[in-house]
Amino acid sequence: MSLSNEELKSILEHKIALLENSHKEEKNISLEAVSSIVKILGLPNDFSALAHRYFQLHTPPSLIWLHLSECTGCSESLLRTSLPDFLDLIFDFISLEYHETFMSASGHQAEAHLETILEKKDFLLAVEGGVCAIDPFYLTIGAHGENGYEILQKCAKNAKTIFAMGTCSSYGGIQAAHPNPTKSIGISKVLEEKVINIPGCPPSDVNIIAALCFYILFEQDMSLDDQNRPLALYGKCLHDLCERKAKFEAGNFAQSFDDENIKQGYCLFKVGCKGPYAYNNCPKVKFNSKTSWPVAAGHGCIACSEENFWDDFGFYEKPMSNEFAYNDFSSILATEVVHNASINELNSKNILLDLSSDSSGIFYYNENKNNFLDFSFEANPKVFLNQFAKTKIAMSLVQNFQEQFQSHYNFIQENYSDESTTSTNVLDLFYFIYPFISGKKLENIDEFLDLALAYKFKHPSKFDFKTTINDQAKLDVSKSLRMPLIYILGGLDKEAIAFGLVFSLKEHLKQALKACKNQHQKDQILIHSHHEKLLKIFWDLTSI
């Protein structure tokens, strides 16, 4: 469980008091460097003075840095730190006791020193590179003929904490890409000890140092996501931090890498940027002493901090459309029979998710039948376009759609009335989206679902719905109705957009169902639909 800022502050104050009573000699520590670290960690400003005082007095902890199956890019990134300077880092913040690359000239002496540090059982462990645990001869290194798996186990068993530095040690990296001849995997797959992942190919020097310093300051784990990545560093979608995001919203995409508009800040999504699928802080911290980062330099993000990014995201200079997939992760519907509940089965102990064509909602009984889902949207595509194009960015998006998909735009203008149509049925989202991506009306929902099921990638291009939980779950989709225009201009195909809508709708209905179940203390979730495919796609929501 993560600690509050007040609890962290109390820990730090207590540690400082102990150090001050021991009359330790003070070190000359850069306040600017400490303040930068505190800011990256998302801690309040008043932590800067406390952290600075602690680093002045503390004894730098020993750090062992192992190299397994990797390219040394993570160490190269670390060498380029400026706040703190690398030499200040390894002498004043930490004590770098062993690093195979930096100490290669020391030979046997370096290995002997490693054994000495291991005997003390008081060190931090950073591992760069994946491990070949199944066929360990691929990483047999050194004069003693030890393999990487043996070295990893030997060092990990007595480490105070373990960091997987980079995507290779976190997930296996490029070595683990299909067909993975060395059977390389992330170190957490073979260790019983907890591993904190700091992925990236390479991760920024800032993220490496921030992760180390948090543990040094508090001797606690940071708040982690479901992949054991620190939320302070990997908790936000990279796309939301990007300086080119306004061009994405306006539908202004570079068409090729020799497009002069790249210099004008045009979005790189159409030439393969995977920023919307990646979680990292690269736009904020940059690389090479905060000089730049790939997207600023003119190349798209390749989602290198995500697991299996070499295999899962397709060609890295193409958008994630089926045409550019070299793996097929398309969905397969369950073959088992699923129960299509009816409204008559609703009782005081269950909830009914109704996905029928004439109504939709999350229904429950508390004396009376109630709908927990508060949902409505403008379901007329033509009216939406006219109402949406109010701001400069929105007008640019609609204009780009009109120019680049003229037949789609004209179809909407010619086949829909000028009258506003408010819908309270979530299934009408499928009918609303379809003319934007196909230039015609949707005849039946199965046609839309078939597109979603045919998508070959596993990562969705999400719609930014917003769900607010109070007495009801308010599902607001009004802002996200622009997404099909953006995605189709950015080079995604119909399958990608359909899959993104289905995924996003499921994600937010799951939030609403979970809230309804907890608030009203219900035991079971039922689902009803006139469409068998829809029933099977959404069936897993009944197991929340």
mmCIF file of C-alpha atoms in Angstrom, residues 64-68 70 74 125-131 152 155-156 162-166 168-170 187 191:
data_model
loop_
_atom_site.group_PDB
_atom_site.id
_atom_site.type_symbol
_atom_site.label_atom_id
_atom_site.label_comp_id
_atom_site.label_asym_id
_atom_site.label_seq_id
_atom_site.Cartn_x
_atom_site.Cartn_y
_atom_site.Cartn_z
ATOM 1 C CA ILE A 64 25.103 -3.259 -7.908
ATOM 2 C CA TRP A 65 24.303 -2.827 -11.607
ATOM 3 C CA LEU A 66 24.141 -6.039 -13.646
ATOM 4 C CA HIS A 67 24.279 -6.394 -17.420
ATOM 5 C CA LEU A 68 22.403 -9.310 -18.940
ATOM 6 C CA GLU A 70 20.874 -5.909 -23.592
ATOM 7 C CA CYS A 74 20.197 2.234 -20.373
ATOM 8 C CA LEU A 125 20.228 -4.068 -7.270
ATOM 9 C CA ALA A 126 19.691 -2.604 -10.731
ATOM 10 C CA VAL A 127 19.473 -5.045 -13.624
ATOM 11 C CA GLU A 128 19.900 -3.992 -17.245
ATOM 12 C CA GLY A 129 18.843 -6.624 -19.761
ATOM 13 C CA GLY A 130 16.587 -9.644 -20.005
ATOM 14 C CA VAL A 131 17.518 -13.061 -18.695
ATOM 15 C CA LEU A 152 20.925 -12.703 -11.255
ATOM 16 C CA CYS A 155 22.554 -10.996 -6.474
ATOM 17 C CA ALA A 156 18.764 -10.814 -6.114
ATOM 18 C CA ILE A 162 15.435 -4.686 -7.180
ATOM 19 C CA PHE A 163 15.009 -2.401 -10.184
ATOM 20 C CA ALA A 164 14.575 -3.676 -13.747
ATOM 21 C CA MET A 165 16.233 -0.862 -15.674
ATOM 22 C CA GLY A 166 14.912 -0.708 -19.215
ATOM 23 C CA CYS A 168 14.766 -5.674 -21.709
ATOM 24 C CA SER A 169 14.969 -6.380 -17.989
ATOM 25 C CA SER A 170 11.322 -5.387 -17.456
ATOM 26 C CA ILE A 187 13.656 -10.714 -14.705
ATOM 27 C CA LEU A 191 12.561 -14.030 -9.448
#
